[in-house]
PDB file of C-alpha atoms in Angstrom:
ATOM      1  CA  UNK A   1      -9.906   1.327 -33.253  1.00 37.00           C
ATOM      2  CA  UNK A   2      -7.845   1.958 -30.272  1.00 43.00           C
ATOM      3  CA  UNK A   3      -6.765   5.964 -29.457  1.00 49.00           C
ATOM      4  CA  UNK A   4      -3.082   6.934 -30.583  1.00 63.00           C
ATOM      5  CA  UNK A   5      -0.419   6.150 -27.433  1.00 79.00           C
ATOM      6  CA  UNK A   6      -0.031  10.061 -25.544  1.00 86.00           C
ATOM      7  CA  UNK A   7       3.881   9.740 -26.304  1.00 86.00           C
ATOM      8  CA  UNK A   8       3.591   9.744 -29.995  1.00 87.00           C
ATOM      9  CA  UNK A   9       1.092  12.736 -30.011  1.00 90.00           C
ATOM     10  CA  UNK A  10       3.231  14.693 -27.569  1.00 93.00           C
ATOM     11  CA  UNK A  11       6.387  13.942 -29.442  1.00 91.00           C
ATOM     12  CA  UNK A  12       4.466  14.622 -32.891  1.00 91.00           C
ATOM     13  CA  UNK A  13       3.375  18.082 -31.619  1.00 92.00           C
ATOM     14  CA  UNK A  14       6.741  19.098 -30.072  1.00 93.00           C
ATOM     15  CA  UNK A  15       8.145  18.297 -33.644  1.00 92.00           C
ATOM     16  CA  UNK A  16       5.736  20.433 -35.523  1.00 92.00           C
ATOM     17  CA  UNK A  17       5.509  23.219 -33.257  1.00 91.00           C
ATOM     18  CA  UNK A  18       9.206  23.857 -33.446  1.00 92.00           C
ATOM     19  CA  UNK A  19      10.150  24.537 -29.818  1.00 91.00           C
ATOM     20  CA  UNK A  20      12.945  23.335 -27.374  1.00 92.00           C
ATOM     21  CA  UNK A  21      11.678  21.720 -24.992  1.00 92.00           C
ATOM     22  CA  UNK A  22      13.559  23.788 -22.689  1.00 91.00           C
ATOM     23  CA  UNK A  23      11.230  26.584 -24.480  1.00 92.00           C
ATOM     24  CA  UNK A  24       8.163  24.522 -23.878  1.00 93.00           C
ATOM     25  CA  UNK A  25       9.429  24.596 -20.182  1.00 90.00           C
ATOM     26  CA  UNK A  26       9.793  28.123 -19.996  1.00 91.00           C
ATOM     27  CA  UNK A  27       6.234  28.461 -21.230  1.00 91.00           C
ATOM     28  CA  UNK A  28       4.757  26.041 -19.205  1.00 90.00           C
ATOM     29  CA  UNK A  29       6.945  28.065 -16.422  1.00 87.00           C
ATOM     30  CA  UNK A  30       4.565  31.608 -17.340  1.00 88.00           C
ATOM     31  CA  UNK A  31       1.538  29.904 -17.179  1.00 83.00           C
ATOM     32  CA  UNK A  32       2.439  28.467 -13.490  1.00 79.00           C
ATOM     33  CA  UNK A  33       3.287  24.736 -14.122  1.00 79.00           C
ATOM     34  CA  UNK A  34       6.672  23.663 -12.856  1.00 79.00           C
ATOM     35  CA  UNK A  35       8.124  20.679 -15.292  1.00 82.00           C
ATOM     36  CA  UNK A  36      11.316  19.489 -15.629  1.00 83.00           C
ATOM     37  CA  UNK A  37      13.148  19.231 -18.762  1.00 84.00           C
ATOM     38  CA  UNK A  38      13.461  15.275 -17.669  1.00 81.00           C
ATOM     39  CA  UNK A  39      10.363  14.822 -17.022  1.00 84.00           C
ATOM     40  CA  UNK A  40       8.971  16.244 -20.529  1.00 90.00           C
ATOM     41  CA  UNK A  41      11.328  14.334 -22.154  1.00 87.00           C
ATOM     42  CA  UNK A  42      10.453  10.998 -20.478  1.00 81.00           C
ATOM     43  CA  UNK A  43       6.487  11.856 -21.043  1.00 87.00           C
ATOM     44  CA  UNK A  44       7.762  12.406 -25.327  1.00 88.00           C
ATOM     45  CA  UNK A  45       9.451   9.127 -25.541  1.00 84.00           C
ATOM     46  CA  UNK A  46       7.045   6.816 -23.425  1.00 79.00           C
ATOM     47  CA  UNK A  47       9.102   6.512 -19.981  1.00 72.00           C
ATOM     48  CA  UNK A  48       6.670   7.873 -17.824  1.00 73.00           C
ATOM     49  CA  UNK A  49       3.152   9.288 -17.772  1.00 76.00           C
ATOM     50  CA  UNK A  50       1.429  12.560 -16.618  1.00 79.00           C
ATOM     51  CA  UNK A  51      -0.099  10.944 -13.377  1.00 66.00           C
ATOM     52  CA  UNK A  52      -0.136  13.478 -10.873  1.00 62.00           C
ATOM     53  CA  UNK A  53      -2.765  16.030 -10.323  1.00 59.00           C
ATOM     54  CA  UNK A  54       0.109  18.847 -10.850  1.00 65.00           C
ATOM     55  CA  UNK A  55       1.172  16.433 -13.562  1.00 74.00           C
ATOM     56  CA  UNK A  56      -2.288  16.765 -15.352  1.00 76.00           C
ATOM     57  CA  UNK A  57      -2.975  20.258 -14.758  1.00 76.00           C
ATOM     58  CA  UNK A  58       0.126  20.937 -16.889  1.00 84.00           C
ATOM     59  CA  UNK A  59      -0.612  18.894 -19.409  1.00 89.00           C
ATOM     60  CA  UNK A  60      -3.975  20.690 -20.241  1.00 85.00           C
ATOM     61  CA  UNK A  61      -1.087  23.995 -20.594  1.00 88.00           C
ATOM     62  CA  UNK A  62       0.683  22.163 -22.707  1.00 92.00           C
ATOM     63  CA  UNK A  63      -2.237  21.814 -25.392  1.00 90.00           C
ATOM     64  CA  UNK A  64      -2.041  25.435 -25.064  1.00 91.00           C
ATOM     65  CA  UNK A  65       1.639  25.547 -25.446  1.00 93.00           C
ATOM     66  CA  UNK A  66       1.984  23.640 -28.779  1.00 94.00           C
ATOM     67  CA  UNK A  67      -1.320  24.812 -29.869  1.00 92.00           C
ATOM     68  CA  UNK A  68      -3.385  21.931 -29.844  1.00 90.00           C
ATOM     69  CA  UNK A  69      -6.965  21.261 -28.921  1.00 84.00           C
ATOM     70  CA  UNK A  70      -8.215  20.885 -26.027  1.00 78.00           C
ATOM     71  CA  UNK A  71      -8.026  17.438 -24.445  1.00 79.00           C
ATOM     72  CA  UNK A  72      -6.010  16.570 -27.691  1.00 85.00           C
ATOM     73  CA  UNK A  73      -3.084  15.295 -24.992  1.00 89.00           C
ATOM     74  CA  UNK A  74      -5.458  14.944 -21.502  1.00 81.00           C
ATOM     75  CA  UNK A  75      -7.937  12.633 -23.573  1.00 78.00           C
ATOM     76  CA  UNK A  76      -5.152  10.053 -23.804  1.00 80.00           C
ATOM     77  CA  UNK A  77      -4.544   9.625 -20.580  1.00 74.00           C
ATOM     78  CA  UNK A  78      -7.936   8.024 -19.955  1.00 50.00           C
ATOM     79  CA  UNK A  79      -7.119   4.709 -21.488  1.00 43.00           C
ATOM     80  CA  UNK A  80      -4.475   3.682 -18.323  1.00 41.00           C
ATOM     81  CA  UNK A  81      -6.775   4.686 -15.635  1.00 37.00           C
ATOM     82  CA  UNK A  82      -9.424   1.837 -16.984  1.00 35.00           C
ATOM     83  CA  UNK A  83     -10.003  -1.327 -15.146  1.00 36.00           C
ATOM     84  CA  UNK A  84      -8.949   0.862 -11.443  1.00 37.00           C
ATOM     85  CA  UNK A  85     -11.256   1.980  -9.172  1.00 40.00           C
ATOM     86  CA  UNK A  86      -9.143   4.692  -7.714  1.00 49.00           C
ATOM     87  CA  UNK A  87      -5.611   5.517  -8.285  1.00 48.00           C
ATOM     88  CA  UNK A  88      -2.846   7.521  -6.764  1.00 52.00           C
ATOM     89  CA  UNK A  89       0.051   8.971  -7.993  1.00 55.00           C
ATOM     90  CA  UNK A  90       3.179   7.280  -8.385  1.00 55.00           C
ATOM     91  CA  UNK A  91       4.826   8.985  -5.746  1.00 53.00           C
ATOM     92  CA  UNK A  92       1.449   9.417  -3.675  1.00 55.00           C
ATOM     93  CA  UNK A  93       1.882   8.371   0.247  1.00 56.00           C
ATOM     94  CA  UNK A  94       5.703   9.417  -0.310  1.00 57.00           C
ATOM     95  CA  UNK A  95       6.945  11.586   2.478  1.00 57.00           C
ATOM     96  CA  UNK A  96       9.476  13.811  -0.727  1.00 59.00           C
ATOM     97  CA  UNK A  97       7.063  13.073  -3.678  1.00 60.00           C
ATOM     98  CA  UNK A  98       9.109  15.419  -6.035  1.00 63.00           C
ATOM     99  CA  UNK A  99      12.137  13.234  -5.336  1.00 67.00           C
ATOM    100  CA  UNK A 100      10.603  10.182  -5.485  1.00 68.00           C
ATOM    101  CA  UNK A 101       9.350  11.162  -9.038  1.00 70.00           C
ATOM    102  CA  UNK A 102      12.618  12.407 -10.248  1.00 72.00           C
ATOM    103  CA  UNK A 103      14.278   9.145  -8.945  1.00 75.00           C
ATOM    104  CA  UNK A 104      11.550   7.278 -10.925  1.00 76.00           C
ATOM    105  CA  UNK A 105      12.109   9.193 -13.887  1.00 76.00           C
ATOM    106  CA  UNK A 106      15.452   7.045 -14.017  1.00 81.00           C
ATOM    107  CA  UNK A 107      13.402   4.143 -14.927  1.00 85.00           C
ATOM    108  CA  UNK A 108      10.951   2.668 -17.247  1.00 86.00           C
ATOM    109  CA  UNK A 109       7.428   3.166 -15.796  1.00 82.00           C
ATOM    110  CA  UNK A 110       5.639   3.085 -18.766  1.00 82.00           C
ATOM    111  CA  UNK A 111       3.632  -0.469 -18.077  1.00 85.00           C
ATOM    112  CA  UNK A 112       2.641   0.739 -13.924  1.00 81.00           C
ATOM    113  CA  UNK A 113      -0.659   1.468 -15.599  1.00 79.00           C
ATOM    114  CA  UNK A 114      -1.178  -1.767 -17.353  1.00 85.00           C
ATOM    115  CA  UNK A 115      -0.291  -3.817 -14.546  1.00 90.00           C
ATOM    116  CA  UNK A 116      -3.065  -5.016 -11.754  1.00 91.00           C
ATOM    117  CA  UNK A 117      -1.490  -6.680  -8.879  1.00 92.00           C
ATOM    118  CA  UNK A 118      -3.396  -9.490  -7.841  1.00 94.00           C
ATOM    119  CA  UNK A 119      -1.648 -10.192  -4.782  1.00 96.00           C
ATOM    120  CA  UNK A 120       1.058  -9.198  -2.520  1.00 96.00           C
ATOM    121  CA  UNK A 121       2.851 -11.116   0.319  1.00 97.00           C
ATOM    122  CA  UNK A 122       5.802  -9.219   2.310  1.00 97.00           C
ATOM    123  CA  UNK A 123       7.828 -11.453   5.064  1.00 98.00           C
ATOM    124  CA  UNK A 124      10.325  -9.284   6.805  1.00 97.00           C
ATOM    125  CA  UNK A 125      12.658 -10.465   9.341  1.00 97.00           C
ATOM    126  CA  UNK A 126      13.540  -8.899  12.311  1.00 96.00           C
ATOM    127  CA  UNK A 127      17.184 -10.000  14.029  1.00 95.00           C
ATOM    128  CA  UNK A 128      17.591  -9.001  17.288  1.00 93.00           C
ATOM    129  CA  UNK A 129      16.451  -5.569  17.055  1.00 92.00           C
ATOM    130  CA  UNK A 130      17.615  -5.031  13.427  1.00 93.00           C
ATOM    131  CA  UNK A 131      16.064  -5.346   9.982  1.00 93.00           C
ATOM    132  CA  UNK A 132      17.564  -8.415   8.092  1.00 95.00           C
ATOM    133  CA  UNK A 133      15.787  -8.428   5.179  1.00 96.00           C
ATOM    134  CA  UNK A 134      12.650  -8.487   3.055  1.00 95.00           C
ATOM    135  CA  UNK A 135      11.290 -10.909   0.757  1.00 97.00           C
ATOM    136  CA  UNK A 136       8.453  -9.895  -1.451  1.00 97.00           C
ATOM    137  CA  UNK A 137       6.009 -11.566  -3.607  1.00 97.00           C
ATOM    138  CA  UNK A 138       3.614 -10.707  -6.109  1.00 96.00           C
ATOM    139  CA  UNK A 139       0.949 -11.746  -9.258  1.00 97.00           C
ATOM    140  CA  UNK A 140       0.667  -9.254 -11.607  1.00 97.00           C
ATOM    141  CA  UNK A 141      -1.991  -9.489 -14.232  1.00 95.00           C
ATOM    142  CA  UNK A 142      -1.702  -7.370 -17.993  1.00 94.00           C
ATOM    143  CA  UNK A 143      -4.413  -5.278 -18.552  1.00 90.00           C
ATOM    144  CA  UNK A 144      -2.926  -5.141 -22.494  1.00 90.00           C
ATOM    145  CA  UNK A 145      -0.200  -6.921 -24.323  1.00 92.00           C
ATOM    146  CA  UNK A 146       3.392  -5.810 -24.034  1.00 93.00           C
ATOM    147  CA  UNK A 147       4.091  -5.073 -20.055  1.00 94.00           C
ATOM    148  CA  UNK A 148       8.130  -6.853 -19.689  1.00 96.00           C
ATOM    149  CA  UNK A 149       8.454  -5.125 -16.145  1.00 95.00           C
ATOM    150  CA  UNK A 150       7.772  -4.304 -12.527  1.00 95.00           C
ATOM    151  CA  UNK A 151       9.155  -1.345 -10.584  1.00 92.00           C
ATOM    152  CA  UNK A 152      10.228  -1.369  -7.209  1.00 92.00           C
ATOM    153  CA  UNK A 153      10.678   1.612  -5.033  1.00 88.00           C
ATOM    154  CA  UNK A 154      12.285   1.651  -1.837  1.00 88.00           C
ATOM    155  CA  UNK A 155      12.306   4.863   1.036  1.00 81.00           C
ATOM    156  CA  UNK A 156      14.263   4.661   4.472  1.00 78.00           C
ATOM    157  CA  UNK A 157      13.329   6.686   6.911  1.00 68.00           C
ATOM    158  CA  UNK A 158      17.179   6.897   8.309  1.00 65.00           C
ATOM    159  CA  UNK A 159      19.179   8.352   5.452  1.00 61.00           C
ATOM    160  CA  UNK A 160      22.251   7.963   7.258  1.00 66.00           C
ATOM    161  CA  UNK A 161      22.660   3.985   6.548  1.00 75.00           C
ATOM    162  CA  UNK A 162      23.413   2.047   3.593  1.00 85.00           C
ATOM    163  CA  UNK A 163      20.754   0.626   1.324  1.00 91.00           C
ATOM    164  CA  UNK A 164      19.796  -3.086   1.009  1.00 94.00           C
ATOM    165  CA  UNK A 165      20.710  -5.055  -1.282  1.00 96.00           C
ATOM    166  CA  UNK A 166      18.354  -6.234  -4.227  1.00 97.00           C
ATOM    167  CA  UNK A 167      18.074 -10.065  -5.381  1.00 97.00           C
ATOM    168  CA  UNK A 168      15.433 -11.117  -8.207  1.00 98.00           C
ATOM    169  CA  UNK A 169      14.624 -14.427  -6.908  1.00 97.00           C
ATOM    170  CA  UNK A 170      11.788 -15.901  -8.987  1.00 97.00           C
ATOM    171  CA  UNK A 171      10.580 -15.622 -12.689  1.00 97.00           C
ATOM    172  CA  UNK A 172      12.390 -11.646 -13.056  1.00 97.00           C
ATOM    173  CA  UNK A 173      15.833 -10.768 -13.303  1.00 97.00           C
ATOM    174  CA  UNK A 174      17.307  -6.730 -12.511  1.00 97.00           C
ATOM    175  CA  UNK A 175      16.855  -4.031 -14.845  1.00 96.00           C
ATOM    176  CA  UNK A 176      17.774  -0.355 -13.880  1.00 94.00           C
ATOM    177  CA  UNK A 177      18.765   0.582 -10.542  1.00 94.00           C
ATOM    178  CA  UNK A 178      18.575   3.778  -9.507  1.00 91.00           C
ATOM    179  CA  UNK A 179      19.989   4.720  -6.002  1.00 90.00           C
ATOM    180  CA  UNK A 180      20.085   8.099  -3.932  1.00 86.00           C
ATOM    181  CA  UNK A 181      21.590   7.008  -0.572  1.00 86.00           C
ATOM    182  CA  UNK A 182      21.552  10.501   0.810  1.00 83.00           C
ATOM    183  CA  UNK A 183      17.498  10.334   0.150  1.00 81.00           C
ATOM    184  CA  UNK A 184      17.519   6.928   1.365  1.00 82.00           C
ATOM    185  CA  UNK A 185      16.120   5.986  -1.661  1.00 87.00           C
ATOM    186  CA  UNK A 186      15.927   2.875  -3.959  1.00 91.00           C
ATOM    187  CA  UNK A 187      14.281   2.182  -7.916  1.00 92.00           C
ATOM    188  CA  UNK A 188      14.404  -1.024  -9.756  1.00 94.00           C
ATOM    189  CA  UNK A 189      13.314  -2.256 -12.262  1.00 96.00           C
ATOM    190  CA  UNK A 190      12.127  -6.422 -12.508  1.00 97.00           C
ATOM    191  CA  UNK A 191      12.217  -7.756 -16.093  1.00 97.00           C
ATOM    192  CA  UNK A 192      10.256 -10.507 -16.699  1.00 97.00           C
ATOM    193  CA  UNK A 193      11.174 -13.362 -18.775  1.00 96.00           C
ATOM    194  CA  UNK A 194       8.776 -12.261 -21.377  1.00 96.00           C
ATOM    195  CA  UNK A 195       6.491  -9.095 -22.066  1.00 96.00           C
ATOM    196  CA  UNK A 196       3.081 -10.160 -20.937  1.00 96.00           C
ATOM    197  CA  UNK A 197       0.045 -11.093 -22.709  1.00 95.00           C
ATOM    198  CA  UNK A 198      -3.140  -9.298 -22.114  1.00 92.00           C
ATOM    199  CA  UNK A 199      -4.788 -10.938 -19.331  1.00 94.00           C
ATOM    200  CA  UNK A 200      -1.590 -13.400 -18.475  1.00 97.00           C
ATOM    201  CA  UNK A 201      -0.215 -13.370 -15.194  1.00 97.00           C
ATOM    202  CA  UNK A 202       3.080 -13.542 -13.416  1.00 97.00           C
ATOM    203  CA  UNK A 203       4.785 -14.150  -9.924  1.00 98.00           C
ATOM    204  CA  UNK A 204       8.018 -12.553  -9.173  1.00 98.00           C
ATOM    205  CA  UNK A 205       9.916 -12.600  -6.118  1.00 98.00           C
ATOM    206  CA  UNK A 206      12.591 -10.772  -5.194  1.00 98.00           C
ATOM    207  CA  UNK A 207      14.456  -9.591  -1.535  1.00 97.00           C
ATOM    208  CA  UNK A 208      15.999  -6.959  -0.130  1.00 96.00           C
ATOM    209  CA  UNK A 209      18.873  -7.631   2.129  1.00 96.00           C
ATOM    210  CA  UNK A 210      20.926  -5.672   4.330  1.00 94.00           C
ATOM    211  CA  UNK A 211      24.266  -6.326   5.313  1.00 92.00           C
ATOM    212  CA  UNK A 212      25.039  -6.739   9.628  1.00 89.00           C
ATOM    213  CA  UNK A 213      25.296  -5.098  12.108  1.00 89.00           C
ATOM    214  CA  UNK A 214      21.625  -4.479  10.634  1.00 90.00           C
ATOM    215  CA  UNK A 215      19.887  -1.374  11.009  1.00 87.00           C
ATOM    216  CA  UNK A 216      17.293  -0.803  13.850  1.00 87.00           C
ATOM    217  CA  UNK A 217      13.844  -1.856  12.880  1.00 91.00           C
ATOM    218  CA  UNK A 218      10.807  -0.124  14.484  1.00 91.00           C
ATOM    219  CA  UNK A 219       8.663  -0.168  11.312  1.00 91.00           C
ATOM    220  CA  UNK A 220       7.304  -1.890   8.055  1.00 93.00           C
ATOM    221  CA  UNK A 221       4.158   0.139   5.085  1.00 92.00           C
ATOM    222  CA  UNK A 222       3.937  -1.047   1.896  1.00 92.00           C
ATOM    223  CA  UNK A 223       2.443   1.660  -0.068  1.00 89.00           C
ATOM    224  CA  UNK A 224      -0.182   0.776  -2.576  1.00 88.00           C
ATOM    225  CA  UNK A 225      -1.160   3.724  -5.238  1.00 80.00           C
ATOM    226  CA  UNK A 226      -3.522   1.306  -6.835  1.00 81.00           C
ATOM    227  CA  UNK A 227      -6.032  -1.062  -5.631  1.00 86.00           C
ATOM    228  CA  UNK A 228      -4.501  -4.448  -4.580  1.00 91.00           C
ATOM    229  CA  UNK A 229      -7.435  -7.858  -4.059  1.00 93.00           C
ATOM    230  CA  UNK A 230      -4.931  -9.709  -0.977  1.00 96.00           C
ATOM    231  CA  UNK A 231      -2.017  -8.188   0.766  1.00 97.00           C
ATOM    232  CA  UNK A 232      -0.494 -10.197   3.619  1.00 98.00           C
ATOM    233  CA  UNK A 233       2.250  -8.803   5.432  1.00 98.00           C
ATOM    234  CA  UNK A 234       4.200 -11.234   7.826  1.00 98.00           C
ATOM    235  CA  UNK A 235       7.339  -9.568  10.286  1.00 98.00           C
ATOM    236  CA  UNK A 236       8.964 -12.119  12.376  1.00 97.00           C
ATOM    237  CA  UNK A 237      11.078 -11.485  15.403  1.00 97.00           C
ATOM    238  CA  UNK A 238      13.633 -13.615  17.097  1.00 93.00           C
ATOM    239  CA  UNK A 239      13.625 -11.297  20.309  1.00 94.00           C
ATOM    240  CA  UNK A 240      10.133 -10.424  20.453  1.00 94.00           C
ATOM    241  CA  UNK A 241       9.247  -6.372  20.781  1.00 96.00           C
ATOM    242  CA  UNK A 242       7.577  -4.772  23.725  1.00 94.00           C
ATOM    243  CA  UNK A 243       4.272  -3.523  21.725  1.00 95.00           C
ATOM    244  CA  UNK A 244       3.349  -4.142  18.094  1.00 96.00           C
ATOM    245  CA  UNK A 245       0.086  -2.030  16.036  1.00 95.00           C
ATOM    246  CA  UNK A 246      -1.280  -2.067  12.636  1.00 96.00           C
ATOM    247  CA  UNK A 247      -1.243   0.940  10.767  1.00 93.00           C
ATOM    248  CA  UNK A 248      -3.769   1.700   8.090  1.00 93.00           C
ATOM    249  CA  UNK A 249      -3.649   4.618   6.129  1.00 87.00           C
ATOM    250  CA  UNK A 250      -6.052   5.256   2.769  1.00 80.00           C
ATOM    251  CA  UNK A 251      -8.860   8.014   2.036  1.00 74.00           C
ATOM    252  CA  UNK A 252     -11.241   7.268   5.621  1.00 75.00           C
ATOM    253  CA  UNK A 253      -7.770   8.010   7.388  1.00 78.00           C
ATOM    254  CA  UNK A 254      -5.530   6.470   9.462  1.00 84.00           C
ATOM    255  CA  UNK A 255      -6.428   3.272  11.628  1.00 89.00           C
ATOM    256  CA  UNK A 256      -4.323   1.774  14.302  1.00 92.00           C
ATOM    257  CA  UNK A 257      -5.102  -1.324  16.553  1.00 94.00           C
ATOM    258  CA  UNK A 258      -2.809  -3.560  18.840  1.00 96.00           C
ATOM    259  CA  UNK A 259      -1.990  -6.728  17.882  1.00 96.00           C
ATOM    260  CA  UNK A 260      -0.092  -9.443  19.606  1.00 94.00           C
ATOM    261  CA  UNK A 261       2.523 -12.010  18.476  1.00 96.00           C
ATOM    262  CA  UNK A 262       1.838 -15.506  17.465  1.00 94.00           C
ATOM    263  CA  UNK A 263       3.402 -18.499  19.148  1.00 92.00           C
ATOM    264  CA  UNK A 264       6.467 -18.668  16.667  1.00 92.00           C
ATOM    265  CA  UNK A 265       7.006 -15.148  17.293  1.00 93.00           C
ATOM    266  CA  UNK A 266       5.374 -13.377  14.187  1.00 96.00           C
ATOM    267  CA  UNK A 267       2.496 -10.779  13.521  1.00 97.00           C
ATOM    268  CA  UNK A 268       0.725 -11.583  10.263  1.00 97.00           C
ATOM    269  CA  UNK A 269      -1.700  -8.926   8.322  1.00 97.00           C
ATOM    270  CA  UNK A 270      -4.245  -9.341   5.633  1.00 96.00           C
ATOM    271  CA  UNK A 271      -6.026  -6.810   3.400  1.00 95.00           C
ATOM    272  CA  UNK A 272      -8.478  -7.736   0.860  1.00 94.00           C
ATOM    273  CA  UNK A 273      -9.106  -4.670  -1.655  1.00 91.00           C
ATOM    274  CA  UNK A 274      -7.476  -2.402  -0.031  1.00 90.00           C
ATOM    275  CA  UNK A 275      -5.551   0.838  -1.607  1.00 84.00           C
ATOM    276  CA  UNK A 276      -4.999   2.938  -3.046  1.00 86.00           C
ATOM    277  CA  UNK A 277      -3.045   3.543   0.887  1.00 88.00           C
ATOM    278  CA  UNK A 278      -0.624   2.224   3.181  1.00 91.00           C
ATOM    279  CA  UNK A 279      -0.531  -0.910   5.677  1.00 95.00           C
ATOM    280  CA  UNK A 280       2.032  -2.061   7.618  1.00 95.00           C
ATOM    281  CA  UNK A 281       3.294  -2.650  11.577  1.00 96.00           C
ATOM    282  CA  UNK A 282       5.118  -0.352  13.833  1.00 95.00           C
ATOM    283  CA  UNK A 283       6.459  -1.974  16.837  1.00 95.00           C
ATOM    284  CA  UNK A 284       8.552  -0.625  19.960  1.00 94.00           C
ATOM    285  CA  UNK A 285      11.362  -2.280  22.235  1.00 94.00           C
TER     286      UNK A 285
END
């Protein structure tokens, strides 16, 4: 017999203890956890998750709040953190994680937990000295039946430039986009053609593309809050930079080394079970 889902519990309890939740908020607010009226509202109706460790120390208030037992609400949250060795956050290894949550919270994030990515492969191209665009590829396996999505999240550095544009290019089509140019800050969502099986995989690809005069490139993470088996990261350069280094960032620290182009002018990354963390190249001109 599988547990109850944490959304219908919380929902049920709001509904029988009679409170707002903008009262629930105020209470949670007293006993020193800071929630958003969004956010409680997206963790009621399935949207999003408790995930970080602020995230679950209010939850075990909230039991409090609506009068429930302990762990009647933190017990459910077990069931999405089987199958990972470690996991982060949703907005771990985020320079702003409060506003990358509450940019998520636009979107549905409800299957992130279901979802074990396979593989990743990035290719980025590099124009001159300017970032052209991205293409991105990925196999995603269910951990349960019913996941119909994948989110993206993008964060520039320079907030002062427009975003890329988004192109589903293989097996997904768009969702909900949620933007915040002034954070430099993209969501989307990636429907697949058809919610998942458990155990049934998928590859999606999709790009990002910016329009010219392209912005300056110096830079390229991808940020993994779960455990990936293969990522391969690929930049290429038609005017190739002065110095290029690998960047590895999980729970040992951060670990640079040089590396050196190939003969087509391209630096090429793999990671095998890496994460949660970041990888990626920074390069100078």
């Amino acid at each position: 017999m599988s547990l109850p889902d944490f959304a219908d519990v919380l929902r049920s309890a709001v509904v029988a203890r009679g409170l707002s939740l903008e009262r629930i908020r105020s209470h949670l607010a007293r006993r020193g956890s800071s929630v958003s009226l969004a956010t409680l509202s997206y963790w009621q109706t399935g949207r999003s998750r408790p995930e970080r460790r602020a995230s679950l120390s209010a939850v075990t208030h909230l039991e409090e709040v609506l009068e429930l037992e302990a762990g009647a609400l933190s017990s459910l949250l077990a069931p999405a953190l089987r199958g990972s060795r470690r996991v982060a956050g949703i907005s771990a290894f985020w320079p702003e994680p409060s506003v990358i949550e509450d940019v998520v919270g636009g979107v549905d994030t409800r299957w992130d937990s279901r979802l074990t990515r396979i593989s990743q492969h990035d290719r980025v191209a590099v124009a001159g000295r300017g970032e052209r665009s991205y293409v991105s590829r990925q196999v995603l396996r269910a951990e349960e039946d019913g996941p119909d999505r994948w989110v993206v999240i993008l964060h520039l550095d320079e907030h002062d430039r427009a975003l890329p544009v988004i192109r589903p290019l293989h097996n997904c089509r768009l969702g909900r986009v949620v933007t915040r140019p002034e954070e430099g800050l993209l969501v989307a969502e990636l429907l697949f053609r058809a919610p998942l099986r458990r155990g049934q995989t998928v590859i999606t690809e999709h790009s990002l593309e910016n329009a010219a005069p392209y912005p300056p490139a110096t830079n390229y993470s991808r940020k993994f809050r779960r455990p990936v088996h293969e990522y391969v990261l690929e930049v290429t350069f038609d005017l190739p930079p002065r110095s290029v280094r690998r960047v590895e960032q999980d729970a040992e620290g951060e670990r640079t080394a040089g590396v050196r182009l190939d003969e087509g002018g391209s630096v090429l990354g793999v990671a095998l079970k890496f994460g949660p963390g970041c990888y990626g190249f920074e390069w100078t001109w």
